[in-house]
């Protein structure tokens, strides 16, 4: 690594660090451009909302360190692959707390939906998250990127550094598992809602 | 690469309902602002975190040094112990070797401690290679004439100082015996 002066916003270099200068303008642009997909992907990979800022911070720091090696055409892939590794690390660590985390729900209220419809979608969203949480990580990543983020299979292969055949087989298995679990989860949820209404 | 199957979201049914609900999940503005703020000052963060691996490297470097130091200490200690053992065993074996030349056969290294062959070697090689060996054998057989003849043939220049001394002693022992014989 080159020895370069790092100007941290001061008129003259204030310190010499053994690192390459971070292109902060580019970094800010990438984060702004891919923030939503990054946030959603981390959330779907099981990071609780309370921890998601920490996970995003880890992704940004990795991105900052390797920014010079990230090709402009691969920025989204790099962000998502880093997010996948960070989320895997979160799952291994004790930081992952299996808790109902509705801290951000106040900001989710959609003006187009009436309160009842919004409550229904919110309930389904919780069911969706529980079904996704039950999927193995490697299947879930492929499933989320294909079904929710609508990446192509080639993009997923590039992002997760997998052979195309592996992406296809994982997607097939993930879809089968998801559909089975979704049917069960919806039935259970509806019966619980019905019982709750009866009481 | 094939485009892939139709997405479940557009297929209808239970899965589509569930997947559609994900649309309400959006990051808060505060979360986005924090991320952008971090990106704008990432240089400082990276500089801070870049120090961490250096610290780890330094720690692992000192570990290597410690291991290397202990290996050196062990090797030196082992050498000293081997030298001590060889010094203790060496003198007790030497008289026996001289008294019984049969023991000077090549298998004598079995008495040498394996860890310090270099230390033990000098006790054996002069005995085996010594030109005085046949003379000693002749003396042991009490064949003094042969011994004297061998001593006469012996070139003293090729002998070491100790061997020369020994040759003189042998001659002093053999010569009178030959003269006294009828």
XYZ file of C-alpha atoms in Angstrom:
381
model
C 0.000 0.000 0.000
C 1.279 3.447 -0.818
C 2.316 5.927 1.778
C 0.202 8.958 1.075
C -0.895 12.006 2.927
C -4.498 11.948 3.975
C -6.160 15.314 4.005
C -9.117 15.045 6.328
C -10.829 18.220 5.192
C -8.044 20.516 6.345
C -6.254 22.972 4.073
C -2.949 21.147 4.490
C -2.224 17.487 5.136
C -2.347 17.035 8.883
C -1.231 13.457 9.154
C 0.461 10.779 7.080
C -1.249 7.428 7.175
C -0.393 4.141 5.548
C -3.494 4.038 3.419
C -4.770 5.163 0.110
C -6.716 8.335 -0.041
C -10.448 7.678 0.149
C -12.454 9.242 -2.625
C -15.146 10.553 -0.327
C -17.252 12.076 -3.084
C -17.473 8.737 -4.888
C -18.099 6.900 -1.656
C -20.929 9.233 -0.724
C -22.455 8.851 -4.178
C -22.330 5.046 -4.021
C -23.852 4.963 -0.542
C -26.598 7.389 -1.535
C -27.356 5.497 -4.713
C -27.483 2.015 -3.204
C -28.555 2.792 0.329
C -32.117 1.499 0.004
C -31.205 -1.794 -1.630
C -28.452 -2.264 0.927
C -30.834 -1.572 3.805
C -33.517 -3.905 2.453
C -31.038 -6.679 1.690
C -29.546 -6.559 5.172
C -33.036 -6.508 6.678
C -34.135 -9.513 4.601
C -30.981 -11.366 5.598
C -32.175 -11.165 9.172
C -30.409 -8.140 10.618
C -32.784 -6.591 13.179
C -33.622 -2.952 12.628
C -31.848 -2.051 15.832
C -28.564 -3.391 14.411
C -28.958 -2.367 10.836
C -27.122 0.952 11.203
C -24.129 -0.929 12.609
C -24.218 -3.390 9.717
C -24.449 -0.546 7.192
C -21.516 1.124 8.874
C -19.450 -2.042 8.459
C -20.354 -2.219 4.789
C -19.401 1.421 4.253
C -16.059 0.962 5.968
C -15.242 -2.064 3.826
C -16.307 -0.103 0.758
C -14.104 2.831 1.800
C -11.096 0.577 2.242
C -11.498 -1.130 -1.111
C -12.980 1.721 -3.090
C -10.062 2.011 -5.489
C -10.511 -1.594 -6.559
C -14.251 -1.347 -7.143
C -15.109 -0.933 -10.807
C -17.869 1.588 -11.545
C -19.959 -1.149 -13.187
C -19.648 -3.390 -10.132
C -20.545 -0.919 -7.416
C -23.938 -2.426 -6.581
C -22.552 -5.956 -6.722
C -19.749 -5.003 -4.393
C -22.145 -3.345 -1.936
C -24.457 -6.360 -1.917
C -21.693 -8.967 -1.656
C -20.170 -7.049 1.239
C -23.591 -6.832 2.852
C -23.972 -10.600 2.490
C -20.658 -11.209 4.272
C -21.475 -8.685 6.983
C -24.894 -10.261 7.530
C -23.333 -13.732 7.738
C -20.954 -12.401 10.368
C -23.839 -10.863 12.275
C -25.638 -14.174 12.319
C -22.581 -15.946 13.658
C -21.979 -13.374 16.342
C -24.070 -12.942 19.439
C -25.162 -9.582 18.198
C -28.031 -11.119 16.323
C -30.966 -10.905 18.610
C -34.123 -12.742 17.729
C -36.522 -10.109 18.815
C -39.554 -8.398 17.421
C -38.136 -5.121 16.361
C -40.642 -2.560 15.290
C -38.539 0.479 16.070
C -38.843 1.874 12.574
C -42.473 1.124 11.969
C -43.596 4.653 12.789
C -41.808 5.753 9.661
C -43.306 3.009 7.537
C -46.823 4.405 7.540
C -47.808 4.758 3.940
C -50.113 7.649 3.112
C -51.793 5.626 0.319
C -52.980 2.887 2.644
C -55.828 3.125 5.088
C -54.929 2.004 8.634
C -56.608 -1.383 8.239
C -54.837 -2.231 4.998
C -51.597 -0.990 6.429
C -52.032 -3.204 9.508
C -52.714 -6.182 7.227
C -49.556 -5.570 5.186
C -47.598 -5.065 8.343
C -48.785 -8.434 9.633
C -47.866 -10.099 6.355
C -44.501 -8.435 6.445
C -43.839 -10.022 9.861
C -44.864 -13.407 8.451
C -42.602 -12.882 5.450
C -39.671 -12.066 7.681
C -40.271 -15.161 9.804
C -40.364 -17.339 6.682
C -37.183 -15.726 5.335
C -35.490 -16.200 8.703
C -36.225 -19.922 8.444
C -34.414 -20.213 5.095
C -30.730 -21.131 5.168
C -28.529 -18.095 4.562
C -27.172 -19.193 1.185
C -30.665 -19.888 -0.146
C -32.077 -16.741 1.355
C -29.506 -14.468 -0.257
C -30.250 -15.821 -3.725
C -33.999 -15.752 -3.106
C -34.071 -12.175 -1.824
C -31.886 -10.856 -4.618
C -34.005 -12.552 -7.267
C -37.526 -12.231 -5.913
C -37.400 -8.963 -3.991
C -34.526 -6.995 -5.490
C -35.240 -8.388 -8.956
C -31.629 -8.933 -9.941
C -30.997 -11.235 -12.876
C -29.412 -14.613 -12.242
C -26.212 -13.396 -13.909
C -26.092 -10.411 -11.569
C -26.634 -12.678 -8.579
C -23.855 -14.991 -9.727
C -21.542 -12.000 -10.055
C -22.595 -10.538 -6.715
C -22.302 -13.699 -4.657
C -19.326 -15.029 -6.638
C -21.163 -18.232 -7.483
C -21.292 -20.329 -10.650
C -24.500 -19.732 -12.618
C -25.602 -23.327 -12.120
C -25.341 -22.961 -8.362
C -27.457 -19.814 -8.456
C -30.134 -21.623 -10.459
C -30.199 -24.647 -8.178
C -30.227 -22.523 -5.023
C -33.031 -20.400 -6.397
C -35.086 -23.465 -7.251
C -34.612 -24.945 -3.782
C -35.273 -21.609 -2.117
C -38.514 -21.092 -4.034
C -39.774 -24.564 -3.209
C -38.952 -24.163 0.468
C -40.363 -20.656 0.582
C -43.666 -21.628 -1.001
C -44.157 -24.548 1.375
C -43.288 -22.506 4.431
C -45.297 -19.502 3.275
C -48.455 -21.589 2.910
C -48.047 -23.007 6.408
C -47.177 -19.633 7.929
C -50.133 -17.874 6.313
C -52.575 -20.566 7.472
C -51.195 -20.397 11.004
C -51.313 -16.611 10.993
C -54.884 -16.501 9.722
C -56.065 -19.031 12.294
C -54.412 -17.014 15.052
C -55.998 -13.826 13.746
C -59.388 -15.538 13.604
C -59.027 -16.881 17.150
C -57.959 -13.445 18.341
C -61.033 -11.917 16.669
C -63.324 -14.503 18.259
C -62.116 -13.698 21.774
C -27.203 -17.075 -18.841
C -30.894 -17.811 -18.789
C -33.175 -15.069 -17.524
C -34.668 -17.279 -14.836
C -38.173 -18.285 -13.845
C -41.075 -15.886 -13.488
C -40.831 -14.020 -10.232
C -43.147 -15.190 -7.476
C -44.278 -11.627 -6.842
C -46.032 -11.598 -10.231
C -47.340 -15.144 -9.978
C -50.187 -14.447 -7.561
C -51.104 -16.649 -4.628
C -49.815 -16.810 -1.097
C -46.180 -16.181 -1.932
C -47.035 -13.091 -3.954
C -49.092 -11.670 -1.080
C -46.241 -12.177 1.317
C -43.599 -10.785 -1.007
C -45.781 -7.804 -1.807
C -45.880 -6.910 1.878
C -42.134 -6.287 1.766
C -42.870 -3.080 -0.112
C -43.761 -1.237 3.058
C -40.344 -1.920 4.547
C -38.269 1.153 3.916
C -35.312 2.681 5.678
C -35.920 5.784 7.708
C -34.596 9.142 6.598
C -32.513 9.284 9.770
C -30.851 5.988 8.897
C -30.047 7.237 5.410
C -28.681 10.504 6.781
C -26.429 8.633 9.199
C -25.070 6.449 6.402
C -24.339 9.428 4.188
C -22.702 11.260 7.043
C -20.496 8.253 7.672
C -19.599 8.001 3.980
C -18.647 11.672 3.938
C -16.199 11.181 6.795
C -15.165 7.646 5.951
C -11.532 8.637 5.517
C -11.184 9.251 9.231
C -13.019 6.037 10.074
C -10.875 4.003 7.728
C -7.754 5.570 9.179
C -8.882 4.554 12.651
C -9.786 1.032 11.682
C -6.669 0.675 9.534
C -4.659 0.855 12.763
C -6.289 -2.264 14.112
C -4.693 -4.780 11.752
C -1.312 -3.154 12.390
C -1.781 -3.780 16.104
C -2.717 -7.375 15.390
C 0.343 -7.787 13.168
C 2.576 -6.386 15.887
C 1.100 -8.798 18.383
C 1.593 -11.773 16.090
C 5.132 -10.563 15.308
C 6.024 -10.528 18.987
C 4.525 -14.011 19.313
C 6.841 -15.274 16.578
C 9.796 -13.657 18.336
C 8.849 -15.296 21.622
C 8.528 -18.710 19.984
C 11.851 -18.245 18.155
C 13.557 -17.163 21.393
C 12.273 -20.224 23.233
C 13.361 -22.507 20.395
C 16.868 -20.970 20.541
C 16.977 -21.346 24.322
C 15.894 -24.967 24.012
C 18.485 -25.731 21.342
C 21.304 -24.119 23.324
C 20.214 -25.836 26.538
C 20.003 -29.187 24.773
C 23.483 -28.718 23.333
C 24.937 -27.877 26.755
C 23.270 -30.919 28.347
C 24.472 -33.195 25.520
C 28.003 -31.833 25.860
C 27.903 -32.408 29.615
C 26.651 -35.972 29.218
C 29.318 -36.715 26.589
C 32.020 -35.251 28.832
C 30.853 -37.460 31.708
C 30.639 -40.637 29.658
C 33.727 -40.064 27.482
C 36.598 -40.539 30.043
C 35.102 -43.663 31.571
C 34.984 -45.389 28.207
C 38.442 -44.492 26.988
C 40.598 -46.763 29.257
C 38.434 -49.738 28.408
C 38.892 -49.047 24.735
C 42.634 -49.021 25.084
C 42.803 -52.133 27.201
C 40.664 -54.138 24.806
C 41.316 -53.257 21.176
C 38.420 -55.452 20.112
C 36.144 -52.680 21.335
C 37.550 -50.454 18.650
C 35.359 -52.135 16.069
C 33.120 -49.810 14.033
C 30.103 -50.576 16.218
C 31.594 -48.597 19.087
C 29.439 -45.545 18.205
C 26.573 -47.305 19.992
C 28.059 -46.025 23.245
C 27.900 -42.475 21.946
C 24.866 -40.434 23.002
C 22.804 -39.733 19.899
C 22.179 -35.984 20.461
C 25.865 -35.065 20.496
C 27.698 -37.094 17.873
C 30.167 -34.291 17.229
C 31.292 -34.271 20.856
C 31.656 -38.034 21.052
C 33.420 -38.478 17.712
C 36.961 -37.379 18.722
C 37.087 -40.102 21.387
C 36.699 -42.794 18.763
C 38.203 -41.782 15.453
C 41.854 -41.427 16.601
C 41.680 -44.882 18.116
C 40.310 -46.490 14.987
C 42.526 -44.685 12.527
C 45.665 -44.805 14.612
C 48.716 -46.389 12.960
C 49.667 -47.651 16.428
C 46.708 -50.031 16.512
C 48.539 -53.061 15.012
C 51.445 -52.446 17.366
C 49.105 -52.393 20.336
C 47.566 -55.606 19.137
C 50.997 -57.216 18.803
C 51.884 -56.068 22.314
C 48.633 -57.452 23.617
C 49.512 -60.817 22.001
C 52.999 -60.471 23.579
C 54.437 -60.727 20.084
C 57.143 -58.201 20.928
C 59.287 -58.863 17.873
C 56.490 -58.047 15.502
C 55.671 -55.029 17.602
C 59.264 -53.843 17.446
C 59.408 -54.457 13.724
C 56.250 -52.431 13.256
C 57.623 -49.696 15.444
C 60.775 -49.590 13.350
C 58.732 -49.303 10.176
C 56.583 -46.571 11.625
C 57.243 -43.116 10.322
C 57.170 -40.825 13.299
C 56.446 -37.819 11.116
C 52.942 -39.006 10.346
C 52.115 -39.361 14.057
C 50.551 -36.824 16.284
C 52.338 -35.689 19.402
C 50.320 -38.026 21.615
C 50.924 -40.955 19.298
C 54.610 -40.224 19.153
C 54.683 -40.293 22.944
C 52.761 -43.554 22.973
C 55.106 -45.047 20.344
C 58.076 -44.141 22.517
C 56.410 -45.770 25.510
C 55.664 -48.904 23.465
C 59.240 -49.082 22.222
C 60.508 -48.705 25.783
C 58.311 -51.620 26.797
C 58.980 -53.851 23.778
C 62.704 -53.357 23.216
C 63.898 -54.803 26.547
C 61.622 -57.798 26.100
C 63.108 -58.551 22.680
C 66.673 -58.149 23.943
C 66.126 -60.423 26.923
C 64.788 -63.176 24.710
C 67.427 -65.784 23.802
